[in-house]
C-alpha positions as MATLAB code, in Angstrom:
seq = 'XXXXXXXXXXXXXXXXXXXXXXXXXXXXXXXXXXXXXXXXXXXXXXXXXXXXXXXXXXXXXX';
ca = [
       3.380    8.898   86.331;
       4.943    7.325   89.241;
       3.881    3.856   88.050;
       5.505    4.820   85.063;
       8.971    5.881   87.092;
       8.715    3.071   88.976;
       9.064    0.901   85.727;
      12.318    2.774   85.331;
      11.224    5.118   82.222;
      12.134    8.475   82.355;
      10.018   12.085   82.708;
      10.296   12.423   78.898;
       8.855    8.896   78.378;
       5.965    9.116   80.720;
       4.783   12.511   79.376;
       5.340   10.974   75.822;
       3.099    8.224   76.760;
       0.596    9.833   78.737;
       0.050   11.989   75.832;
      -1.000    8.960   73.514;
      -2.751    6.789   76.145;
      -5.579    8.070   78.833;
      -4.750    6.838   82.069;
      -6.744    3.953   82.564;
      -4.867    2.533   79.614;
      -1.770    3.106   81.109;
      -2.561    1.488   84.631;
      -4.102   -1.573   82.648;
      -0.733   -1.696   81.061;
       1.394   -1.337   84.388;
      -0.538   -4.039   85.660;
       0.005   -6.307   82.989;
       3.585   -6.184   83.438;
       3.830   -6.211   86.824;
       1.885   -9.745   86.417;
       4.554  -10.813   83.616;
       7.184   -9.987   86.079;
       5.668  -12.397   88.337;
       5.711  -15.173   86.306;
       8.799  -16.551   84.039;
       7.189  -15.622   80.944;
       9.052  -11.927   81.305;
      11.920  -14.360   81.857;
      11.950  -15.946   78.551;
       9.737  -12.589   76.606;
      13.518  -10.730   77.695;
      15.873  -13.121   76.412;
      13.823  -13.891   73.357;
      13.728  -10.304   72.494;
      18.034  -10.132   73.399;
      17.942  -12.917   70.539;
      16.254  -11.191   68.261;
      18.282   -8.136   68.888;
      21.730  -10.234   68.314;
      20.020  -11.659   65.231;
      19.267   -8.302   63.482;
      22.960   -7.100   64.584;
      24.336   -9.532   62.822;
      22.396   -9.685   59.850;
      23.408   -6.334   59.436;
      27.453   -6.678   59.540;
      26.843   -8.980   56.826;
];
């Protein structure tokens, strides 16, 4: 759980995953975004996902 922490998710979250993933499955997971962060693929994953966020926003004022 302090992999989890250290991702910046809180006590609820990691005992709300930890219940639905063993914890290899979880490290695998840690590790695989610690790896994204390394490279600028988080980069643009992030601000695609902003986009996408924007997009639904204002689909639904309209």
């Amino acid at each position: 759980m302090k992999k989890l922490n250290k991702l910046g998710l809180s006590q609820f979250e990691c005992k709300r995953i930890m219940s639905v993933y063993d914890l290899e499955e979880v490290d695998e997971i840690i590790d695989q975004i610690n790896k994204l962060k390394e490279t600028d693929a988080f980069k643009k994953l992030e601000k695609a996902c902003r986009r996408l966020v924007n997009f639904v926003r204002e689909m639904q004022n309209n």
